[in-house]
Short mmCIF file of C-alpha atoms in Angstrom, two decimals:
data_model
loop_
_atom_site.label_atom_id
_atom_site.label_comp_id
_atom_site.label_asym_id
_atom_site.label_seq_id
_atom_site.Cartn_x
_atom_site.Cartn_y
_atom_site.Cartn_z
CA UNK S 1 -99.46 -209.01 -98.72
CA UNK S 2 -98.14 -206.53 -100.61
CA UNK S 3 -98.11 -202.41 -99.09
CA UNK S 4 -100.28 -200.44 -100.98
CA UNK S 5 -98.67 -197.10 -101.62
CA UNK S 6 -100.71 -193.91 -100.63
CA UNK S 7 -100.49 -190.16 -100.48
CA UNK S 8 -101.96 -188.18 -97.64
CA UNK S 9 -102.34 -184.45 -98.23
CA UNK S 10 -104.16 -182.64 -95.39
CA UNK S 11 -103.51 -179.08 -94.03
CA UNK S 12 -101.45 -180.32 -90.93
CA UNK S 13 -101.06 -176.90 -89.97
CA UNK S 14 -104.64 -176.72 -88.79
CA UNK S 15 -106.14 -179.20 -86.10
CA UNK S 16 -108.50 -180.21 -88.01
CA UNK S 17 -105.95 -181.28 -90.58
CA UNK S 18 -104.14 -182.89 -87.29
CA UNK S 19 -107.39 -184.58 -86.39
CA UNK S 20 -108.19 -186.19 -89.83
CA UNK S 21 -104.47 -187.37 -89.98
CA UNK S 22 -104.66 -189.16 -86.57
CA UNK S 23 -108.07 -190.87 -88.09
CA UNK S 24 -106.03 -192.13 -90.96
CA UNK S 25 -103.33 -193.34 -89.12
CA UNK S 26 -105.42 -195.20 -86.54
CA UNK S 27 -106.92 -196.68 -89.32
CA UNK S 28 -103.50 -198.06 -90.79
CA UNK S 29 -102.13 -198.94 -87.35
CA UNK S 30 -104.86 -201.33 -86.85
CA UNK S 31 -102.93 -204.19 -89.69
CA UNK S 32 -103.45 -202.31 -92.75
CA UNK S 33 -100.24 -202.63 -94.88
CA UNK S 34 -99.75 -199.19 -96.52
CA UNK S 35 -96.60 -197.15 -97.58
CA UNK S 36 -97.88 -193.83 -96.38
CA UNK S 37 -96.17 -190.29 -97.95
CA UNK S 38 -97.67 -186.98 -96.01
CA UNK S 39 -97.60 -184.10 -97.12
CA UNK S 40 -98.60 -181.88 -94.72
CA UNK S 41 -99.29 -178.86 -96.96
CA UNK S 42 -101.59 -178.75 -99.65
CA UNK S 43 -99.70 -176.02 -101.08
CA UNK S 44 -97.48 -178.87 -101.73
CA UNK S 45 -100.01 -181.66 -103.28
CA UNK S 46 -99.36 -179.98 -106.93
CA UNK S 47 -100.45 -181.02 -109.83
CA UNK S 48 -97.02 -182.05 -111.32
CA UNK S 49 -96.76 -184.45 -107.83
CA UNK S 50 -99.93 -186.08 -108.77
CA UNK S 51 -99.00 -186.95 -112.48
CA UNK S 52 -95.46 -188.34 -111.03
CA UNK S 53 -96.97 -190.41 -108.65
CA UNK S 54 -99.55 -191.68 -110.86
CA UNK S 55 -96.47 -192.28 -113.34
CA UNK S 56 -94.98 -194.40 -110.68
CA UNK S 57 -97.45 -196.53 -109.76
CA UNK S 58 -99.20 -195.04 -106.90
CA UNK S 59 -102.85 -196.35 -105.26
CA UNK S 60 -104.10 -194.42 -103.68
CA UNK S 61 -104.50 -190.67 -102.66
CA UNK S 62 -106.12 -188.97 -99.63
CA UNK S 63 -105.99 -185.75 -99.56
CA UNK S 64 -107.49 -181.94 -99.54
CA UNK S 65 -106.36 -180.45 -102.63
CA UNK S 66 -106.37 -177.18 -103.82
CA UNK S 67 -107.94 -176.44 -107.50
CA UNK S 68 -105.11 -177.36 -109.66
CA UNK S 69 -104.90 -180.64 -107.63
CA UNK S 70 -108.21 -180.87 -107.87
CA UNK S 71 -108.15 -180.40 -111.81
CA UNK S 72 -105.27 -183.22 -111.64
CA UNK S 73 -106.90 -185.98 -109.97
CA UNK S 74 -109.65 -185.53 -112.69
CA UNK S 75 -107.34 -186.92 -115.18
CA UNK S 76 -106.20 -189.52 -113.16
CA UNK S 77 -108.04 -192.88 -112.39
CA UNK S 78 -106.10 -193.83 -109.22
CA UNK S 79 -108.67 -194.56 -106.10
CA UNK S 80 -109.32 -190.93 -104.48
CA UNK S 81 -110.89 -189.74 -101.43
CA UNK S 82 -111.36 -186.00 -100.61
CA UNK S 83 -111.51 -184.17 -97.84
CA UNK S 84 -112.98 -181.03 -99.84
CA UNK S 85 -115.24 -179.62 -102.18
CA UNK S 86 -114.09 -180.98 -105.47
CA UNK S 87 -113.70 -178.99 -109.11
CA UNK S 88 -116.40 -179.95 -111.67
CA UNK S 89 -114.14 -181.55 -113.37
CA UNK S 90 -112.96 -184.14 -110.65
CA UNK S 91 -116.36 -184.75 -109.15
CA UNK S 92 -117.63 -185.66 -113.01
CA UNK S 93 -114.77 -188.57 -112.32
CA UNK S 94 -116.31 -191.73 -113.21
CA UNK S 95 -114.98 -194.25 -110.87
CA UNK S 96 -112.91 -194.93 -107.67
CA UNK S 97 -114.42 -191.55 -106.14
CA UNK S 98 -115.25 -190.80 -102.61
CA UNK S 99 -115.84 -187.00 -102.01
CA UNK S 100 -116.82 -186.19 -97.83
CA UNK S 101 -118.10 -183.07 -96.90
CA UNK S 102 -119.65 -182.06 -93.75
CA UNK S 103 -123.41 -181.63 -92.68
CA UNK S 104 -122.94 -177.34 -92.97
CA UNK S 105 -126.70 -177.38 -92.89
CA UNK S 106 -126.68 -179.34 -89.29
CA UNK S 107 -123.97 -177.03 -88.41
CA UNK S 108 -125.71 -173.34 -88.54
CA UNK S 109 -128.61 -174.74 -86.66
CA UNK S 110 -126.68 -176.19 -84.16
CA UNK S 111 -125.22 -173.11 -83.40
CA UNK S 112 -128.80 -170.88 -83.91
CA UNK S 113 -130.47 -174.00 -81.17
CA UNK S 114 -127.21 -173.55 -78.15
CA UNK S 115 -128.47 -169.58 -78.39
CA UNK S 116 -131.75 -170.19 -78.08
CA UNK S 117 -131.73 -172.62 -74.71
CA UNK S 118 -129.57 -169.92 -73.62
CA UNK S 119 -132.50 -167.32 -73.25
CA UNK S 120 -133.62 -164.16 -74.56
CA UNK S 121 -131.06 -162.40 -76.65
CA UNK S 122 -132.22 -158.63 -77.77
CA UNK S 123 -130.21 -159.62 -81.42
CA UNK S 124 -128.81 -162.75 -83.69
CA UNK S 125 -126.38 -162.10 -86.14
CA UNK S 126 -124.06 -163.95 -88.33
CA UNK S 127 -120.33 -163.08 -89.08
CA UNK S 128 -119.05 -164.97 -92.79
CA UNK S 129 -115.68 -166.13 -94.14
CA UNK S 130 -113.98 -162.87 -95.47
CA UNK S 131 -112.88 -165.31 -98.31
CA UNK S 132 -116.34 -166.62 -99.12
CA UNK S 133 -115.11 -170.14 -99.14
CA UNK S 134 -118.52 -172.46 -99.96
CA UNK S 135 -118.82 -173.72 -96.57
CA UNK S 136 -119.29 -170.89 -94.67
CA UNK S 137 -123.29 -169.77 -97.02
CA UNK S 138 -125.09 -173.02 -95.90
CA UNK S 139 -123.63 -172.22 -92.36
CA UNK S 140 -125.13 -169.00 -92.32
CA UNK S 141 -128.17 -169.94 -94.31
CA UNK S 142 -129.17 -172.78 -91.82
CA UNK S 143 -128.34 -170.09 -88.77
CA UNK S 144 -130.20 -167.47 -90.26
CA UNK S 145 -132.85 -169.67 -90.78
CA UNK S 146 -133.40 -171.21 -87.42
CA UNK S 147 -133.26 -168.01 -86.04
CA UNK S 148 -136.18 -166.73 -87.92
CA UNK S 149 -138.40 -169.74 -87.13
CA UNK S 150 -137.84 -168.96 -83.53
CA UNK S 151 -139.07 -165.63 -84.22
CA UNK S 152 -136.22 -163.74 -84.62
CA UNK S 153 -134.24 -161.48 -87.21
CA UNK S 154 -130.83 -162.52 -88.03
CA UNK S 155 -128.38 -159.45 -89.30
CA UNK S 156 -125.28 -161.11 -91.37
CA UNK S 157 -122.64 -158.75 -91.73
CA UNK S 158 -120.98 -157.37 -95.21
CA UNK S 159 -118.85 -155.28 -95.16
CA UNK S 160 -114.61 -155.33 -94.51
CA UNK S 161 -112.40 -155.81 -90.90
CA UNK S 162 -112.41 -152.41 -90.32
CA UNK S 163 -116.06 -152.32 -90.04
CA UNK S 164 -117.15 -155.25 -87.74
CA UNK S 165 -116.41 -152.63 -84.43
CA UNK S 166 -118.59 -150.63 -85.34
CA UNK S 167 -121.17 -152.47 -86.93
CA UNK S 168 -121.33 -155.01 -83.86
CA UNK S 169 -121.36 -151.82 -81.31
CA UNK S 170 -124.81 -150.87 -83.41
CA UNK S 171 -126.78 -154.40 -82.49
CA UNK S 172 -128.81 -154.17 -79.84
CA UNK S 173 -127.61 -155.82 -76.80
CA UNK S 174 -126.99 -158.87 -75.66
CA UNK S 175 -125.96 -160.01 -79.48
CA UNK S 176 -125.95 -163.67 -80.08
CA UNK S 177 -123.20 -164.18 -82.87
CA UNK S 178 -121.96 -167.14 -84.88
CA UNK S 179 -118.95 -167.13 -87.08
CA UNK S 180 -118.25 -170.28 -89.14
CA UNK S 181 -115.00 -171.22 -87.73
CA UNK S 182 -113.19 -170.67 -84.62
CA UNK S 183 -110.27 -168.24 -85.87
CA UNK S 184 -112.94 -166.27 -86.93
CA UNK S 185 -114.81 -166.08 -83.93
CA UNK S 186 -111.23 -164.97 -82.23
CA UNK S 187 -111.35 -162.18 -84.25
CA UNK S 188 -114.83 -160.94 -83.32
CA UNK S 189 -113.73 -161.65 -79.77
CA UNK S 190 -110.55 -158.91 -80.56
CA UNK S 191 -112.86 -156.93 -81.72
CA UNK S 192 -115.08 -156.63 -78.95
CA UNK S 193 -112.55 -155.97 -76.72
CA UNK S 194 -111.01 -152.87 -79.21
CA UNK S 195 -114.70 -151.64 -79.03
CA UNK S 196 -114.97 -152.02 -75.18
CA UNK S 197 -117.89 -154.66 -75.75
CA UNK S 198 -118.11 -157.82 -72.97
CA UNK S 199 -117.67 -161.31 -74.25
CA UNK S 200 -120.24 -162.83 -73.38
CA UNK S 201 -122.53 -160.20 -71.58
CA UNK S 202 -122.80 -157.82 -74.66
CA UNK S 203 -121.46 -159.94 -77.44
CA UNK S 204 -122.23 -163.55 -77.08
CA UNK S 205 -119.69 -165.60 -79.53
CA UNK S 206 -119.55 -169.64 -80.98
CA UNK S 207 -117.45 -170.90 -83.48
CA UNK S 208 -116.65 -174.28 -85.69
CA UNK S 209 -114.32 -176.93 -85.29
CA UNK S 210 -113.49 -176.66 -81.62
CA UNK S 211 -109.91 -176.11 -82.63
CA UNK S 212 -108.57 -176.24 -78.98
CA UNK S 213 -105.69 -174.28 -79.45
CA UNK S 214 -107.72 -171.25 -80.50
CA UNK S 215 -110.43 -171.87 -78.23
CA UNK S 216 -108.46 -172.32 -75.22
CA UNK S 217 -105.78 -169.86 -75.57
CA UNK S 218 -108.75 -166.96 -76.67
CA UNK S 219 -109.86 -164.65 -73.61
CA UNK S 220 -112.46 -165.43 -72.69
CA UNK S 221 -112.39 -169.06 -74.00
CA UNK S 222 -114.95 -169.79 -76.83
CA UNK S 223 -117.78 -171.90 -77.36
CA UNK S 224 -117.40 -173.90 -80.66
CA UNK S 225 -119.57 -176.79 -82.06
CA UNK S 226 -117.05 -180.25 -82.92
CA UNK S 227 -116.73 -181.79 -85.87
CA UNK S 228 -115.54 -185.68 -85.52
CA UNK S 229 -112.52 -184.53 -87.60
CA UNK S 230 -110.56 -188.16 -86.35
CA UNK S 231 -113.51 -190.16 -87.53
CA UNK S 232 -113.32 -188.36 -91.01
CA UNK S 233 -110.29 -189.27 -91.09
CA UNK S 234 -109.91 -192.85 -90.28
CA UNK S 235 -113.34 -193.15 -92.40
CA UNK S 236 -111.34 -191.83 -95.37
CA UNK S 237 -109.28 -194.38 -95.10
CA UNK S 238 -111.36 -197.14 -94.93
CA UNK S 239 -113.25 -195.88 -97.66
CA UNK S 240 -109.86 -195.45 -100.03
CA UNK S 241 -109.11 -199.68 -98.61
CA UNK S 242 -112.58 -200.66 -100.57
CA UNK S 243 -111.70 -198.59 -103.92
CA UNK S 244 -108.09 -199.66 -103.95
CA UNK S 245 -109.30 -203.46 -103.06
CA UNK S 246 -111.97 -202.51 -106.09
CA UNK S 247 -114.56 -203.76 -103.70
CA UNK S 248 -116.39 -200.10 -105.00
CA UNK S 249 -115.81 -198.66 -107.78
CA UNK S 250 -118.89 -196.52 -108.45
CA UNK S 251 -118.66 -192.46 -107.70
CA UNK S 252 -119.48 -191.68 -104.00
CA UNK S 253 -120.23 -188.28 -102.64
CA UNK S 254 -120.67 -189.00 -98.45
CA UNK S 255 -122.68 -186.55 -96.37
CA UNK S 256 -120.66 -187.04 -92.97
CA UNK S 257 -122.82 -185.68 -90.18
CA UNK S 258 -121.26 -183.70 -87.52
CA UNK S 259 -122.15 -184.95 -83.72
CA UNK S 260 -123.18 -181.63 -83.53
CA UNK S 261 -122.04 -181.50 -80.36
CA UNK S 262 -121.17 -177.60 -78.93
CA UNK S 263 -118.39 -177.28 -76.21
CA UNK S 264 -119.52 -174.92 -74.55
CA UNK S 265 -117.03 -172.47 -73.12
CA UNK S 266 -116.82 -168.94 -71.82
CA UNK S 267 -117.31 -166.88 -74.72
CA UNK S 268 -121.36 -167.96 -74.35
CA UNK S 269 -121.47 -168.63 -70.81
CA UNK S 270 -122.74 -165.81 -68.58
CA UNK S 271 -120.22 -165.73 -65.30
CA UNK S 272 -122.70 -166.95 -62.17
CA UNK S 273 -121.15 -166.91 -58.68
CA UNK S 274 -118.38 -169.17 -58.13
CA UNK S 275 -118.20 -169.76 -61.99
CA UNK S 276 -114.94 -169.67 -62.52
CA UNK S 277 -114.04 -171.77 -59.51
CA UNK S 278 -116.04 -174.63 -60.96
CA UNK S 279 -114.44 -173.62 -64.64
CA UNK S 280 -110.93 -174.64 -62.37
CA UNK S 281 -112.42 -177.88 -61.14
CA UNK S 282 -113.82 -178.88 -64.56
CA UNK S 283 -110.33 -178.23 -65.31
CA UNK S 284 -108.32 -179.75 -63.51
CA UNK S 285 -110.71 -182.96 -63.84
CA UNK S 286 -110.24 -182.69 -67.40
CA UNK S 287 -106.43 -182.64 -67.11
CA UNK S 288 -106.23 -185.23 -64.16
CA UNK S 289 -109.25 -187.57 -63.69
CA UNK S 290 -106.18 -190.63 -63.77
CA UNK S 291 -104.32 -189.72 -61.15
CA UNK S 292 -107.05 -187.92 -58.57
CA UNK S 293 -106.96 -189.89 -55.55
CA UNK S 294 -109.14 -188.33 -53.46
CA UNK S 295 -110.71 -185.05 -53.88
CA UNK S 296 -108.45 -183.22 -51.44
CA UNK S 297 -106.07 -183.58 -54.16
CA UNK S 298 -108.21 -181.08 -56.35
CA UNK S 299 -109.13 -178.68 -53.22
CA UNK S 300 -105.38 -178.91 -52.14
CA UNK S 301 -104.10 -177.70 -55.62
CA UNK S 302 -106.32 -174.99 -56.11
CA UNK S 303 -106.02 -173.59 -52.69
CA UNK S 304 -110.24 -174.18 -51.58
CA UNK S 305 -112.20 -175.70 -48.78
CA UNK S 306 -113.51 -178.94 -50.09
CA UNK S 307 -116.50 -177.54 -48.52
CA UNK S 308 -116.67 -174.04 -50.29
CA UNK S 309 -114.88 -176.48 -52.97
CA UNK S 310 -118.56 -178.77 -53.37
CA UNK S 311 -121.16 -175.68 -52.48
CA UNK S 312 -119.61 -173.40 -55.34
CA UNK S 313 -119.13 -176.63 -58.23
CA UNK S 314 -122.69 -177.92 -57.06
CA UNK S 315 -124.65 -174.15 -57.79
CA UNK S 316 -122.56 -174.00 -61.20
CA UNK S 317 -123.39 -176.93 -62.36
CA UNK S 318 -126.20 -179.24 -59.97
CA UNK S 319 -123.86 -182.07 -59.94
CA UNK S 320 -121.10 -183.14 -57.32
CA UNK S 321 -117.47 -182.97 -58.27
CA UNK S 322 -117.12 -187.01 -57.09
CA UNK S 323 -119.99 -187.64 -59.93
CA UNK S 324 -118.34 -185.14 -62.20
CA UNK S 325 -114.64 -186.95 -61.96
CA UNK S 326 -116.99 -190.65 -61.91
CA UNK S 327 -118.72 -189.38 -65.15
CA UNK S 328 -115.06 -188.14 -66.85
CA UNK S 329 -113.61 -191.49 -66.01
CA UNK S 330 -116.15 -193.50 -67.21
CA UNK S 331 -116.99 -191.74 -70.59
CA UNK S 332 -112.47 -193.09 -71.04
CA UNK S 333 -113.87 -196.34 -70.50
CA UNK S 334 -116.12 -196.42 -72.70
CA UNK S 335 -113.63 -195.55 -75.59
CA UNK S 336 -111.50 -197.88 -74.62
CA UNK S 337 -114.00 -200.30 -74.68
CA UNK S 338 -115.03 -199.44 -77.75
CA UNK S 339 -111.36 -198.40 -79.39
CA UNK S 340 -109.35 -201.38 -77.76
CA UNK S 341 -108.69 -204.27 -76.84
CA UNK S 342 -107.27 -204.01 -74.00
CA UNK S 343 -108.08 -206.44 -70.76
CA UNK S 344 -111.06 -204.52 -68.70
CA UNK S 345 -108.70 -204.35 -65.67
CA UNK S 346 -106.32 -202.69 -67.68
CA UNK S 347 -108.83 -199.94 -68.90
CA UNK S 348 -110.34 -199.96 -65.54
CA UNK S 349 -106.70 -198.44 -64.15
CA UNK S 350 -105.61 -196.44 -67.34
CA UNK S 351 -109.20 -194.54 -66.39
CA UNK S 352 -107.59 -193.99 -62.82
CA UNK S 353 -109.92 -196.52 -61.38
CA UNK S 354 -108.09 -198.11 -58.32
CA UNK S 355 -110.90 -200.73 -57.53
CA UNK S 356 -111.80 -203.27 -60.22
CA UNK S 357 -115.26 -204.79 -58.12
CA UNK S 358 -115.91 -201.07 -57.64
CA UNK S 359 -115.81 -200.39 -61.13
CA UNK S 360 -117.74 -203.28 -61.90
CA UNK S 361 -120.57 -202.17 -60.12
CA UNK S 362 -120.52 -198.75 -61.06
CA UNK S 363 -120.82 -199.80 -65.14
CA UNK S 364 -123.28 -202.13 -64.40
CA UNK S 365 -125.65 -199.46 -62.47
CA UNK S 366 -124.92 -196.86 -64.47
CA UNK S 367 -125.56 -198.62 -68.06
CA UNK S 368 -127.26 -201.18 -67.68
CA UNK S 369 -124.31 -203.98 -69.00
CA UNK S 370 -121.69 -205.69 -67.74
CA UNK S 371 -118.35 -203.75 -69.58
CA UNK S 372 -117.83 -206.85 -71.08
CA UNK S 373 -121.54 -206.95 -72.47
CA UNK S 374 -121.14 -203.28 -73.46
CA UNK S 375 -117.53 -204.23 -75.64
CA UNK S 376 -119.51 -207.11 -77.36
CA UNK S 377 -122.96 -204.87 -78.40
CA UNK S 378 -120.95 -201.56 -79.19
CA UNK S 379 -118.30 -203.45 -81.82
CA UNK S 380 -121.69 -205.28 -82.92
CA UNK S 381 -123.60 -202.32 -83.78
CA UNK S 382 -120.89 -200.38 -84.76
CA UNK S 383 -121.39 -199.03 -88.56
CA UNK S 384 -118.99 -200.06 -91.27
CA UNK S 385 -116.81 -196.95 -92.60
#
């Protein structure tokens, strides 16, 4: 078979650039013969690259291009998928077209809903892009809006950086705010702290994108809804397969829903006794559910009684730490049920399962299926990219 030759332009500086590229590459790793150039700039996806690869022969591009790449691939008619808003120009294209943008409607109300099951905020305001990029309106729009049909006014800000401190010490407190990305929401957070205002007893903060560098590495940590960036991405691909195999050649314009799906950190959290302790076991969980013989081994590396240990995890968060590590290592299972093909014993000890009949039983009680039953229905059901 011969390699189809493709271009891949995605902001690889950003993880949701990272995220898309792993989709794609999954995508290709699974027997798809492509000759894959990154770029891993968009700066770089120019105009003059996009003629010269269309001059020699190129299939396919996926990419997130600028305007003047945009403007290019209007004149081209090589199979395109895009990973952003598209010039007038290039979404007029007639053919071999797939353009993906995210739900940003489903976005601002998921954030306006996680504030509201939180409880009675005195304000709700909204914080946009400084560059007015077109995502971030709908995002606000959709927040703004939610808001109000709970009952409540939503204050969007206006003005410059050197305003926000001041304007944000003004709302009446506790403020719920939403930003429409996560770097943003970092800088509200440094700007709370210039303006001696508490993240998240004064100033309550979430974010897009659940960029886990930012999020993690921000004090305190912050709350930010996910978007599926790795399914984008291997969807993309998929998508540019069927143009370049001509098996579509009609104009597409795909409305990806986000899981909507808000990881909810510190930066929305109120701090409850023994909090942060159960923040640690989460943790360490997270970090080490494969390994984790017993749970000494978490109470022994974070210095606890497994008694005070259980008490303080169990008020934070009404579940036991055993169910809590069960839960973590069975939601792995599941996606490598889904994801692999891998034998189940296999999975069953990637997942740090150490007892296959154990295991077993556990699956079966807890869904219903054998894991073998639940491989079978989930590749059956699963939608076509």
């Amino acid at each position: 078979m011969k390699e189809k030759s493709v271009i891949v332009s995605l902001w690889s500086a950003g993880s949701c650039g990272r995220k898309q590229l792993a989709g794609v590459l999954r995508y290709i790793n699974a027997g798809h013969h492509w000759n894959v150039r990154i770029i891993m700039d968009p700066k770089d996806f120019t105009a003059d690259v996009i003629r010269q690869a269309t001059s020699d022969g190129v299939d396919g591009f996926i990419a997130f291009a600028e305007e003047d790449a945009s403007r290019a691939l209007a004149e081209t008619t090589v199979p395109t998928v895009l990973l952003s808003g598209a010039t007038p120009e290039l979404a007029a294209r007639k053919r071999d077209l797939a353009i993906f943008v995210n739900d940003n409607d489903v976005i601002g109300r998921k954030g306006a809903e996680h504030f509201l099951s939180l409880g009675t905020f005195a304000s709700f305001a909204f914080v946009p892009d400084p560059l007015g990029r077109d995502w971030s309106a709908p995002r606000e729009k959709s927040f703004c809006k939610r808001v109000a049909e709970a009952g409540h006014r939503c204050r969007v800000y206006r003005g410059d950086a050197d305003g926000l401190a001041a304007w944000l010490s003004k709302q009446p407190k506790p403020v719920a705010v939403m930003t429409p990305f996560d770097f943003l929401a970092r800088d509200v957070i440094d700007v709370c702290k210039k303006a001696n205002l508490s993240v998240p007893a004064q100033v309550a903060v979430i974010g897009v994108d659940n960029d886990d560098l930012v999020c993690e590495i921000s004090q305190p940590t912050i709350t930010s809804i996910e978007i599926d960036q790795e399914r984008i991405g291997y969807l993309a691909a998929s998508t540019l397969d069927k143009l370049m195999s001509g098996n579509s050649s009609r104009p597409t314009k795909s409305v990806l829903m986000t899981s909507g799906k808000v990881i909810e950190r510190e930066s929305t959290r109120p701090v409850a006794p023994g909090a942060h302790l159960a923040r640690r076991i989460q943790t360490y969980i997270e970090d080490h559910y494969r390994e984790i013989a017993s749970l000494d081994d978490i109470t022994v590396h974070l210095g606890v009684s497994r008694r005070l240990a259980e008490l303080r995890f169990a008020e934070s968060t009404g579940k036991t730490i055993r169910s809590a590590l069960e839960e973590r290592r069975l939601e792995e299972l599941k996606r490598y049920l889904v994801r692999s093909s891998l034998p189940i014993a296999k999975i069953s000890a990637l997942c740090g399962f150490r007892n296959e009949l154990w295991v077993k039983y556990v699956f079966k009680r807890r869904f219903g299926l054998t894991m073998s039953e639940f491989r079978k229905q989930a590749q059956r059901l699963r939608p076509e990219p």
